[in-house]
């Protein structure tokens, strides 16, 4: 289970790595650009505008990786390097941002340039506070408390920065039913006697920013509380006017700007105006009349959250939503969309307003967040360690104290070359949120080479290098409409890429003319060889007559001609180097026989023997059938003038029996390759011979001079002997017979004599007589 899996992943990884390797090698991004401008838009590619660099050839491609560009005179090298210049850097007690204006020119597409910027938390940085108060009836106690606490607020803030100014404005809601109960001053049923009756208004700017505390207290004290009908108030109308009416409010040019937006109710947003029949969208402009009242309240809708957010950002406003706990959640939602804003929890009677402003201000002034106005063609990144030591990508620092210096590294990257030329020199504003200071960056993205433009160094109009048919730009010809080619030497307006396709067999091939010729107006001109006997030819210079196979240093072994890398062998020769004879002659043993003795095949003029045979002709083969029968007739006719060949005539014997036949006194097998044969001649004598091969492989037959004949048989002697033996046997048999009969007769006679002496010869006792009348008795004969 485990092992095949492991193998698979190994193979997969190897293949993947190989793929990456191959692709990584095959792709050189600097080879595709054909003009200087295209070249320098590829990071790390540099352009050589030297005139002679535009010739065809491998390493002299005018666009190259910087590290590989070794052949270009330094004055002809086009390799834009970013140039950074600090234009304005005013050190000032009250300026937090340094430098104030920087220019970065010659920044190439895809390149990153770093420069540094400092943000210093200065003491007594100006602070502008505009107090925007909801004066609907529920805020009565808040108003009274603010009157009481104003002095303390100013004192606290002066403790932080001496440059503190304060302004005041109030808001209620649009004076339109249903937002108010009544549009005139007469008191309605829901009025409160203690606050009297007054006309509702949208926004009233009461006091411009000033350092006069008493004026502030008096203004707040004299502000009248107003009754409304619905609970949400029209505070965003007031907020927008307070932000955009710079002159009336008196916002200072360089200061930290705060708006305290104090309310205990929700706010109407864009679209709510429809309820009162107001449909015209808010135009975001300042509309304060001579009485410092918002004049367009009844004609324009409430502003949208987007407008609030935009003006807060543009005007560096830090809005403090000082709201009571019951409506806090909705302002927290708004705050997310408004940069530099925060939400603070206001006591129901604004008792904590001083503490709240101080805390918020300290939070704001102890942090810095960088923002910029870069477009899509540039990416701006911020790196800082804040007050620590670890530098990381970060645009925000918190917890700063007066006197702290934050070093930012600002990294600008040109992402693209914008088609719109004016967008190649963007002016980017980099600034801290909520501080009206800015670092202006004049950027120039370089997308073209100077030598491409008329008048630039390296630009030659109607240049002779371009056959007076085009302009020389950065060392490369740009041909007019009726010419093409690297030197505008070709007629017709086909571009050079199209012409080059005619110089290679297919699109996949990159090398023109097989690397052995020059592509000239779509035709390959093959290179000449130093040796005039050799020639490169073919449409793509793919052929030559010198790179065929060689044998012993001879092209085609001297037995053929070389044609486009292939030997064409003369008759009688074959093989890739023409070193093989086509005949089988050399495979037939000298003196005749089968090709390779029948034990192998003839290959390129020599035998390839089967496994059981050996020798030049595979003649050495102990297990193969013998050739005795083949040689017998020749031995017969050559040595003994007998046999089938000699019977016809001598000519046949001579023509068939070309191998050497020797006679020897005795023959016997002397080598393993030899074989013994024999045959019986007409005299019934055995002829013995041995065949073998000499050192050349020629057949050699050795014949024993004398056939081996059997000795003659003595017939007469055998005949007499046989006859004699027979007679002797006969006589012996006769003699035996005589002896047997003699001894028998002699014994019988002796018995007769014996019996005649003992027997009583009467008629009664005649033993041979049997009574014919007596009982039958078995006759017993006695001898
Ligand atoms: C380019 O040509 C030079 C000789 O001019 C040769 O030494 C070099 O190996 C060639 N490079 C390639 C990548 O073919
Ligand atoms: C720019 O600065 C950052 C942070 O110090 C660093 O990571 C980056 O390599 C720098 N880039 C260049 C081009 O110097
Ligand atoms: C202002 O600062 C002084 C000294 O730092 C301190 O004694 C005083 O209480 C502060 N006043 C307020 C209102 O915070
Ligand atoms: C506020 O105004 C009332 C009269 O409208 C006056 O009596 C009171 O003294 C004023 N308070 C302050 C602190 O000026
Ligand atoms: C900020 O840079 C200045 C010089 O550019 C250096 O003197 C200072 O120590 C740096 N401050 C920090 C916190 O790195
Ligand atoms: C190029 O951009 C500028 C400002 O960014 C603009 O005024 C001009 O119309 C644009 N030109 C073209 C051709 O888009
Ligand atoms: C280029 O120069 C040649 C001769 O030097 C002249 O005949 C031709 O008119 C010129 N063409 C242009 C476009 O100037
Ligand atoms: C090869 O080039 C010809 C002509 O430029 C084009 O028509 C054809 O599609 C190309 N073939 C491949 C496989 O890219
Ligand atoms: C060579 O031998 C092969 C068989 O081994 C035979 O087919 C061919 O005709 C022979 N060629 C000659 C020239 O004898």
PDB file of N, CA and C in Angstrom, residues 393-431:
ATOM      1  N   UNK A 393       4.962  45.710   7.402  1.00  0.00           N
ATOM      2  CA  UNK A 393       4.069  46.508   6.581  1.00  0.00           C
ATOM      3  C   UNK A 393       2.916  46.977   7.455  1.00  0.00           C
ATOM      4  N   UNK A 394       2.759  48.291   7.562  1.00  0.00           N
ATOM      5  CA  UNK A 394       1.820  48.838   8.524  1.00  0.00           C
ATOM      6  C   UNK A 394       1.702  50.328   8.237  1.00  0.00           C
ATOM      7  N   UNK A 395       0.487  50.852   8.242  1.00  0.00           N
ATOM      8  CA  UNK A 395       0.333  52.281   8.002  1.00  0.00           C
ATOM      9  C   UNK A 395      -0.233  53.006   9.212  1.00  0.00           C
ATOM     10  N   UNK A 396      -0.224  52.343  10.362  1.00  0.00           N
ATOM     11  CA  UNK A 396      -0.889  52.947  11.517  1.00  0.00           C
ATOM     12  C   UNK A 396      -0.070  52.706  12.777  1.00  0.00           C
ATOM     13  N   UNK A 397       0.122  53.765  13.544  1.00  0.00           N
ATOM     14  CA  UNK A 397       0.833  53.611  14.810  1.00  0.00           C
ATOM     15  C   UNK A 397      -0.020  54.231  15.901  1.00  0.00           C
ATOM     16  N   UNK A 398      -0.008  53.608  17.053  1.00  0.00           N
ATOM     17  CA  UNK A 398      -0.787  54.125  18.173  1.00  0.00           C
ATOM     18  C   UNK A 398       0.099  54.273  19.392  1.00  0.00           C
ATOM     19  N   UNK A 399      -0.456  54.963  20.383  1.00  0.00           N
ATOM     20  CA  UNK A 399       0.273  55.106  21.635  1.00  0.00           C
ATOM     21  C   UNK A 399       1.466  56.038  21.545  1.00  0.00           C
ATOM     22  N   UNK A 400       1.377  57.027  20.658  1.00  0.00           N
ATOM     23  CA  UNK A 400       2.515  57.941  20.512  1.00  0.00           C
ATOM     24  C   UNK A 400       2.425  59.033  21.583  1.00  0.00           C
ATOM     25  N   UNK A 401       3.567  59.526  21.957  1.00  0.00           N
ATOM     26  CA  UNK A 401       3.621  60.613  22.918  1.00  0.00           C
ATOM     27  C   UNK A 401       4.239  61.822  22.230  1.00  0.00           C
ATOM     28  N   UNK A 402       4.038  62.950  22.838  1.00  0.00           N
ATOM     29  CA  UNK A 402       4.620  64.165  22.276  1.00  0.00           C
ATOM     30  C   UNK A 402       6.128  63.975  22.176  1.00  0.00           C
ATOM     31  N   UNK A 403       6.673  64.300  21.029  1.00  0.00           N
ATOM     32  CA  UNK A 403       8.110  64.173  20.825  1.00  0.00           C
ATOM     33  C   UNK A 403       8.504  62.892  20.130  1.00  0.00           C
ATOM     34  N   UNK A 404       7.587  61.934  20.044  1.00  0.00           N
ATOM     35  CA  UNK A 404       7.912  60.685  19.345  1.00  0.00           C
ATOM     36  C   UNK A 404       8.082  60.935  17.854  1.00  0.00           C
ATOM     37  N   UNK A 405       9.036  60.198  17.268  1.00  0.00           N
ATOM     38  CA  UNK A 405       9.230  60.271  15.814  1.00  0.00           C
ATOM     39  C   UNK A 405       8.970  58.878  15.256  1.00  0.00           C
ATOM     40  N   UNK A 406       8.097  58.814  14.281  1.00  0.00           N
ATOM     41  CA  UNK A 406       7.828  57.533  13.620  1.00  0.00           C
ATOM     42  C   UNK A 406       8.448  57.601  12.233  1.00  0.00           C
ATOM     43  N   UNK A 407       9.319  56.664  11.936  1.00  0.00           N
ATOM     44  CA  UNK A 407       9.913  56.599  10.603  1.00  0.00           C
ATOM     45  C   UNK A 407       9.089  55.658   9.731  1.00  0.00           C
ATOM     46  N   UNK A 408       8.657  56.158   8.609  1.00  0.00           N
ATOM     47  CA  UNK A 408       7.947  55.313   7.647  1.00  0.00           C
ATOM     48  C   UNK A 408       8.851  55.071   6.447  1.00  0.00           C
ATOM     49  N   UNK A 409       8.873  53.839   5.953  1.00  0.00           N
ATOM     50  CA  UNK A 409       9.453  53.577   4.639  1.00  0.00           C
ATOM     51  C   UNK A 409       8.283  53.451   3.682  1.00  0.00           C
ATOM     52  N   UNK A 410       8.257  54.347   2.716  1.00  0.00           N
ATOM     53  CA  UNK A 410       7.148  54.319   1.765  1.00  0.00           C
ATOM     54  C   UNK A 410       7.650  53.650   0.507  1.00  0.00           C
ATOM     55  N   UNK A 411       6.972  52.575   0.139  1.00  0.00           N
ATOM     56  CA  UNK A 411       7.415  51.793  -1.012  1.00  0.00           C
ATOM     57  C   UNK A 411       6.401  51.995  -2.127  1.00  0.00           C
ATOM     58  N   UNK A 412       6.877  52.554  -3.227  1.00  0.00           N
ATOM     59  CA  UNK A 412       5.964  52.780  -4.349  1.00  0.00           C
ATOM     60  C   UNK A 412       6.326  51.817  -5.465  1.00  0.00           C
ATOM     61  N   UNK A 413       5.308  51.190  -6.000  1.00  0.00           N
ATOM     62  CA  UNK A 413       5.517  50.230  -7.079  1.00  0.00           C
ATOM     63  C   UNK A 413       4.678  50.663  -8.265  1.00  0.00           C
ATOM     64  N   UNK A 414       5.342  50.794  -9.417  1.00  0.00           N
ATOM     65  CA  UNK A 414       4.601  51.108 -10.634  1.00  0.00           C
ATOM     66  C   UNK A 414       4.043  49.801 -11.164  1.00  0.00           C
ATOM     67  N   UNK A 415       2.739  49.665 -11.129  1.00  0.00           N
ATOM     68  CA  UNK A 415       2.129  48.395 -11.514  1.00  0.00           C
ATOM     69  C   UNK A 415       2.012  48.292 -13.013  1.00  0.00           C
ATOM     70  N   UNK A 416       1.669  49.373 -13.646  1.00  0.00           N
ATOM     71  CA  UNK A 416       1.458  49.289 -15.091  1.00  0.00           C
ATOM     72  C   UNK A 416       1.840  50.614 -15.724  1.00  0.00           C
ATOM     73  N   UNK A 417       2.032  50.552 -17.044  1.00  0.00           N
ATOM     74  CA  UNK A 417       2.244  51.760 -17.811  1.00  0.00           C
ATOM     75  C   UNK A 417       0.885  52.194 -18.324  1.00  0.00           C
ATOM     76  N   UNK A 418       0.317  53.269 -17.789  1.00  0.00           N
ATOM     77  CA  UNK A 418      -1.021  53.666 -18.236  1.00  0.00           C
ATOM     78  C   UNK A 418      -0.981  54.112 -19.699  1.00  0.00           C
ATOM     79  N   UNK A 419      -2.032  53.779 -20.402  1.00  0.00           N
ATOM     80  CA  UNK A 419      -2.090  54.174 -21.810  1.00  0.00           C
ATOM     81  C   UNK A 419      -2.150  55.690 -21.931  1.00  0.00           C
ATOM     82  N   UNK A 420      -2.854  56.301 -21.025  1.00  0.00           N
ATOM     83  CA  UNK A 420      -2.948  57.759 -21.013  1.00  0.00           C
ATOM     84  C   UNK A 420      -1.618  58.333 -20.530  1.00  0.00           C
ATOM     85  N   UNK A 421      -0.978  59.087 -21.409  1.00  0.00           N
ATOM     86  CA  UNK A 421       0.380  59.551 -21.107  1.00  0.00           C
ATOM     87  C   UNK A 421       0.393  60.437 -19.867  1.00  0.00           C
ATOM     88  N   UNK A 422      -0.672  61.213 -19.674  1.00  0.00           N
ATOM     89  CA  UNK A 422      -0.652  62.111 -18.517  1.00  0.00           C
ATOM     90  C   UNK A 422      -0.758  61.321 -17.214  1.00  0.00           C
ATOM     91  N   UNK A 423      -1.293  60.112 -17.279  1.00  0.00           N
ATOM     92  CA  UNK A 423      -1.390  59.296 -16.069  1.00  0.00           C
ATOM     93  C   UNK A 423      -0.047  58.674 -15.706  1.00  0.00           C
ATOM     94  N   UNK A 424       0.971  58.863 -16.568  1.00  0.00           N
ATOM     95  CA  UNK A 424       2.287  58.314 -16.233  1.00  0.00           C
ATOM     96  C   UNK A 424       3.063  59.228 -15.289  1.00  0.00           C
ATOM     97  N   UNK A 425       2.532  60.421 -15.057  1.00  0.00           N
ATOM     98  CA  UNK A 425       3.179  61.320 -14.100  1.00  0.00           C
ATOM     99  C   UNK A 425       2.159  61.713 -13.045  1.00  0.00           C
ATOM    100  N   UNK A 426       1.703  60.743 -12.253  1.00  0.00           N
ATOM    101  CA  UNK A 426       0.682  61.060 -11.252  1.00  0.00           C
ATOM    102  C   UNK A 426       1.281  61.855 -10.089  1.00  0.00           C
ATOM    103  N   UNK A 427       0.437  62.668  -9.471  1.00  0.00           N
ATOM    104  CA  UNK A 427       0.833  63.379  -8.254  1.00  0.00           C
ATOM    105  C   UNK A 427       0.054  62.741  -7.123  1.00  0.00           C
ATOM    106  N   UNK A 428       0.766  62.151  -6.201  1.00  0.00           N
ATOM    107  CA  UNK A 428       0.135  61.367  -5.146  1.00  0.00           C
ATOM    108  C   UNK A 428       0.292  62.100  -3.823  1.00  0.00           C
ATOM    109  N   UNK A 429      -0.807  62.187  -3.086  1.00  0.00           N
ATOM    110  CA  UNK A 429      -0.775  62.829  -1.777  1.00  0.00           C
ATOM    111  C   UNK A 429      -0.762  61.747  -0.712  1.00  0.00           C
ATOM    112  N   UNK A 430       0.226  61.853   0.149  1.00  0.00           N
ATOM    113  CA  UNK A 430       0.339  60.912   1.252  1.00  0.00           C
ATOM    114  C   UNK A 430       0.188  61.723   2.531  1.00  0.00           C
ATOM    115  N   UNK A 431      -0.786  61.327   3.377  1.00  0.00           N
ATOM    116  CA  UNK A 431      -0.993  62.156   4.563  1.00  0.00           C
ATOM    117  C   UNK A 431      -1.540  61.336   5.712  1.00  0.00           C
TER     118      UNK A 431
END
